[in-house]
Amino acid sequence: MNSEPNPILTLAWTFGLMSLFAVGGANAAIPEMHRVAVEVQHWLTDKQFADVFAISQMSPGPNVLIVTLIGYSVAGVAGALVATLAMCVPTAVLAYCVSRFLTRSSKARWPSTLQAALVPLSIGLMAASGLILALTSDRTWVAALVTAASAVLAFATRLNPLWLLLAGGILGFAGLIG
Amino acid sequence: MPLESPPVAVPAPELPTSSPPGLIALFVAFAKISVAGFGGVLVWARRGIVDQHRWMTADEFNETYALCHFLPGPNIVNLSMVFGSRFRGIPGGIAAFTGLLGPPVIIMTILAALYTHFGEIDALRRILAGVSCAAVGLLLSAVFRMMMPLVKRRDWVGLLLLAAVFVAIGLLRLPLAAVLLVAIPISIAITFAMRRGAA
């Protein structure tokens, strides 16, 4: 970025555009958020990105609100609001229009084909999210072990995820993760 | 968080849905769902909409969620808009949308301000580092759960597409829009061709 555009406008169009490509929800857009926020715009460091991901996961509300944190770090309260609305309004409007259209037309065959086509792509995006976040968070062997243990426990048991986050926080506080 | 639900007198328990909610009811219901929803709001949305308020049957909820899941963007946010507008038009959609996002955005903004001021404190940095390790594990487990159906029915084409997107985004770090503008048409063409072949 040679010129310095208004950061609020940059937030608005970055997240507004990103939301339309967030196939599979907010977690599928994490690689793109990381690419833009850390690598392209330098809004956050790698460590800060891992931190805001952690905060968004342990706070109430939809996971998409990681963009509120990113927006705040760029331009304060206004940035937080603009980033959130940019990420949420365009697709909500799209969803409204599509649902109106589908309830009117009875021959809703194509959505199932489209859905089947999009599922593998959205899982691939989320797998990429997992990789990128693991690379930013797991800087030690112990950290990687904690991630692996949390993945296995969450996969194999019906444990409330909050307990796993709490356990991670305690291990971190004890200085085991570094 | 146990939602305070006074035992509603439902005369006919088999009736799937109750009377349509008003704007304030929509706002309050989605605000409650949202603030209760640590680590994913979907479970609470289902509980509130289907079990507690009986605004939709389980099937109607699944259908609405499926629609919102295949559209881009945050699924549950899409759901709030579609759900609210189904009962009260566009104002209803906006009521549910602001209920879902308003309270947590305020909480998140406060947390962001605290992080800006105290993020450098060593103890907090260590705690967040630990939480993010665990949170990444949760995300990975969600990925495995979603992959299992593809693995079980030996959907090699789907798994190959999945792997291609993973490599392009995760390893090569290509821009999302560019990758999807190539991947979506290919995936649709393959899916369409295979369904015609199967039919």
Coordinates of N, CA and C in Angstrom, one line a residue, chain A residues 96-172:
Chain A
Y96 N -31.3 -13.1 2.9 CA -32.7 -12.7 2.9 C -33.3 -12.8 1.4
C97 N -32.5 -12.3 0.5 CA -33.0 -12.3 -0.9 C -33.2 -13.7 -1.4
V98 N -32.2 -14.6 -1.1 CA -32.2 -15.9 -1.6 C -33.4 -16.7 -0.9
S99 N -33.6 -16.5 0.3 CA -34.7 -17.2 1.0 C -36.0 -16.8 0.5
R100 N -36.2 -15.5 0.2 CA -37.4 -15.0 -0.4 C -37.6 -15.7 -1.8
F101 N -36.6 -15.7 -2.6 CA -36.6 -16.3 -3.9 C -37.0 -17.8 -3.8
L102 N -36.4 -18.5 -2.9 CA -36.6 -20.0 -2.8 C -38.0 -20.3 -2.3
T103 N -38.5 -19.5 -1.4 CA -39.9 -19.8 -0.9 C -40.9 -19.5 -2.0
R104 N -40.6 -18.7 -2.9 CA -41.5 -18.4 -4.0 C -41.4 -19.5 -5.1
S105 N -40.2 -19.9 -5.5 CA -40.1 -20.9 -6.5 C -40.1 -22.3 -5.9
S106 N -40.9 -23.2 -6.4 CA -41.0 -24.5 -5.8 C -39.9 -25.4 -6.3
K107 N -39.4 -25.2 -7.5 CA -38.4 -26.1 -8.0 C -37.0 -25.7 -7.5
A108 N -36.7 -26.0 -6.2 CA -35.5 -25.7 -5.6 C -34.5 -26.9 -5.7
R109 N -34.2 -27.3 -6.9 CA -33.3 -28.4 -7.1 C -31.9 -28.0 -7.0
W110 N -31.6 -26.9 -7.6 CA -30.2 -26.5 -7.8 C -29.5 -26.2 -6.4
P111 N -30.2 -25.8 -5.4 CA -29.4 -25.6 -4.1 C -28.7 -26.8 -3.6
S112 N -29.3 -28.0 -3.8 CA -28.7 -29.2 -3.2 C -27.4 -29.5 -4.0
T113 N -27.4 -29.3 -5.3 CA -26.2 -29.6 -6.1 C -25.1 -28.6 -5.7
L114 N -25.6 -27.3 -5.6 CA -24.6 -26.3 -5.2 C -24.0 -26.6 -3.8
Q115 N -24.9 -27.0 -2.9 CA -24.5 -27.3 -1.5 C -23.5 -28.4 -1.5
A116 N -23.8 -29.5 -2.3 CA -22.9 -30.6 -2.3 C -21.5 -30.2 -2.9
A117 N -21.6 -29.3 -3.9 CA -20.3 -28.8 -4.5 C -19.5 -27.9 -3.5
L118 N -20.2 -27.2 -2.6 CA -19.4 -26.3 -1.8 C -18.9 -26.9 -0.5
V119 N -19.5 -28.1 -0.1 CA -19.1 -28.7 1.2 C -17.6 -29.0 1.2
P120 N -17.0 -29.7 0.2 CA -15.6 -30.0 0.3 C -14.7 -28.8 0.3
L121 N -15.2 -27.8 -0.4 CA -14.4 -26.5 -0.5 C -14.3 -25.9 0.9
S122 N -15.5 -25.8 1.6 CA -15.5 -25.1 2.8 C -14.7 -25.9 3.9
I123 N -14.8 -27.3 3.8 CA -13.9 -28.0 4.8 C -12.5 -27.8 4.5
G124 N -12.1 -27.7 3.2 CA -10.7 -27.4 2.8 C -10.3 -26.1 3.4
L125 N -11.2 -25.1 3.3 CA -10.8 -23.8 3.9 C -10.6 -23.8 5.4
M126 N -11.5 -24.6 6.0 CA -11.4 -24.7 7.5 C -10.1 -25.4 7.9
A127 N -9.8 -26.4 7.1 CA -8.5 -27.2 7.4 C -7.3 -26.2 7.2
A128 N -7.4 -25.3 6.2 CA -6.3 -24.3 6.1 C -6.3 -23.4 7.2
S129 N -7.5 -23.0 7.8 CA -7.5 -22.2 9.0 C -6.8 -22.9 10.1
G130 N -7.1 -24.2 10.3 CA -6.5 -24.9 11.3 C -4.9 -24.9 11.2
L131 N -4.5 -25.1 10.0 CA -3.0 -25.1 9.8 C -2.4 -23.7 10.1
I132 N -3.0 -22.7 9.6 CA -2.4 -21.3 9.8 C -2.4 -20.9 11.2
L133 N -3.6 -21.2 11.9 CA -3.6 -20.9 13.3 C -2.7 -21.8 14.1
A134 N -2.5 -23.0 13.7 CA -1.5 -23.9 14.4 C -0.1 -23.3 14.3
L135 N 0.2 -22.8 13.1 CA 1.5 -22.3 12.9 C 1.7 -21.0 13.7
T136 N 0.7 -20.2 13.9 CA 0.9 -19.0 14.6 C 0.8 -19.3 16.2
S137 N 0.1 -20.3 16.6 CA -0.1 -20.5 18.0 C 1.0 -21.5 18.6
D138 N 1.2 -22.5 17.8 CA 2.0 -23.6 18.4 C 3.5 -23.4 18.1
R139 N 4.1 -22.6 18.9 CA 5.6 -22.3 18.7 C 6.5 -23.3 19.5
T140 N 5.9 -24.1 20.4 CA 6.7 -25.1 21.1 C 6.1 -26.4 21.0
W141 N 6.9 -27.5 21.3 CA 6.3 -28.8 21.3 C 5.2 -29.0 22.3
V142 N 5.3 -28.4 23.4 CA 4.2 -28.5 24.4 C 2.9 -27.9 23.9
A143 N 3.1 -26.7 23.2 CA 1.9 -26.0 22.6 C 1.3 -26.9 21.6
A144 N 2.1 -27.6 20.7 CA 1.5 -28.4 19.7 C 0.8 -29.6 20.4
L145 N 1.4 -30.1 21.5 CA 0.7 -31.2 22.2 C -0.6 -30.8 22.8
V146 N -0.7 -29.6 23.3 CA -1.9 -29.1 23.9 C -3.0 -29.0 22.7
T147 N -2.6 -28.5 21.6 CA -3.5 -28.4 20.5 C -4.0 -29.8 20.1
A148 N -3.0 -30.8 20.0 CA -3.4 -32.1 19.6 C -4.3 -32.8 20.6
A149 N -4.0 -32.6 21.9 CA -4.8 -33.2 22.9 C -6.2 -32.6 22.9
S150 N -6.3 -31.3 22.7 CA -7.6 -30.6 22.7 C -8.4 -31.1 21.4
A151 N -7.7 -31.3 20.3 CA -8.4 -31.8 19.1 C -9.0 -33.2 19.3
V152 N -8.1 -34.1 20.0 CA -8.6 -35.4 20.2 C -9.7 -35.5 21.2
L153 N -9.6 -34.7 22.3 CA -10.7 -34.7 23.3 C -12.0 -34.2 22.7
A154 N -11.9 -33.1 21.9 CA -13.1 -32.5 21.4 C -13.7 -33.4 20.3
F155 N -12.9 -34.2 19.6 CA -13.4 -35.1 18.6 C -14.0 -36.4 19.2
A156 N -13.4 -36.9 20.3 CA -13.8 -38.2 20.8 C -14.8 -38.1 21.9
T157 N -14.9 -37.0 22.6 CA -15.8 -36.8 23.7 C -16.8 -35.7 23.4
R158 N -17.8 -35.6 24.3 CA -18.8 -34.5 24.2 C -18.6 -33.5 25.3
L159 N -17.3 -33.4 25.7 CA -16.9 -32.4 26.7 C -17.2 -31.0 26.2
N160 N -17.7 -30.2 27.1 CA -18.0 -28.8 26.8 C -16.6 -28.1 26.4
P161 N -16.6 -27.5 25.2 CA -15.4 -26.9 24.7 C -14.8 -25.9 25.7
L162 N -15.6 -25.2 26.5 CA -15.1 -24.2 27.4 C -14.1 -24.8 28.4
W163 N -14.3 -26.1 28.8 CA -13.3 -26.7 29.7 C -12.0 -26.9 29.0
L164 N -12.0 -27.2 27.7 CA -10.7 -27.3 27.0 C -10.0 -25.9 26.9
L165 N -10.8 -24.9 26.6 CA -10.2 -23.5 26.6 C -9.6 -23.2 27.9
L166 N -10.4 -23.5 29.0 CA -10.0 -23.2 30.4 C -8.7 -23.9 30.7
A167 N -8.6 -25.2 30.3 CA -7.4 -26.0 30.6 C -6.2 -25.4 29.9
G168 N -6.4 -25.0 28.6 CA -5.4 -24.3 27.9 C -4.9 -23.1 28.6
G169 N -5.8 -22.3 29.0 CA -5.5 -21.0 29.7 C -4.7 -21.3 31.0
I170 N -5.1 -22.3 31.7 CA -4.3 -22.6 33.0 C -2.9 -23.1 32.7
L171 N -2.8 -24.0 31.6 CA -1.5 -24.4 31.3 C -0.6 -23.3 30.8
G172 N -1.2 -22.4 30.1 CA -0.5 -21.2 29.6 C -0.1 -20.3 30.8

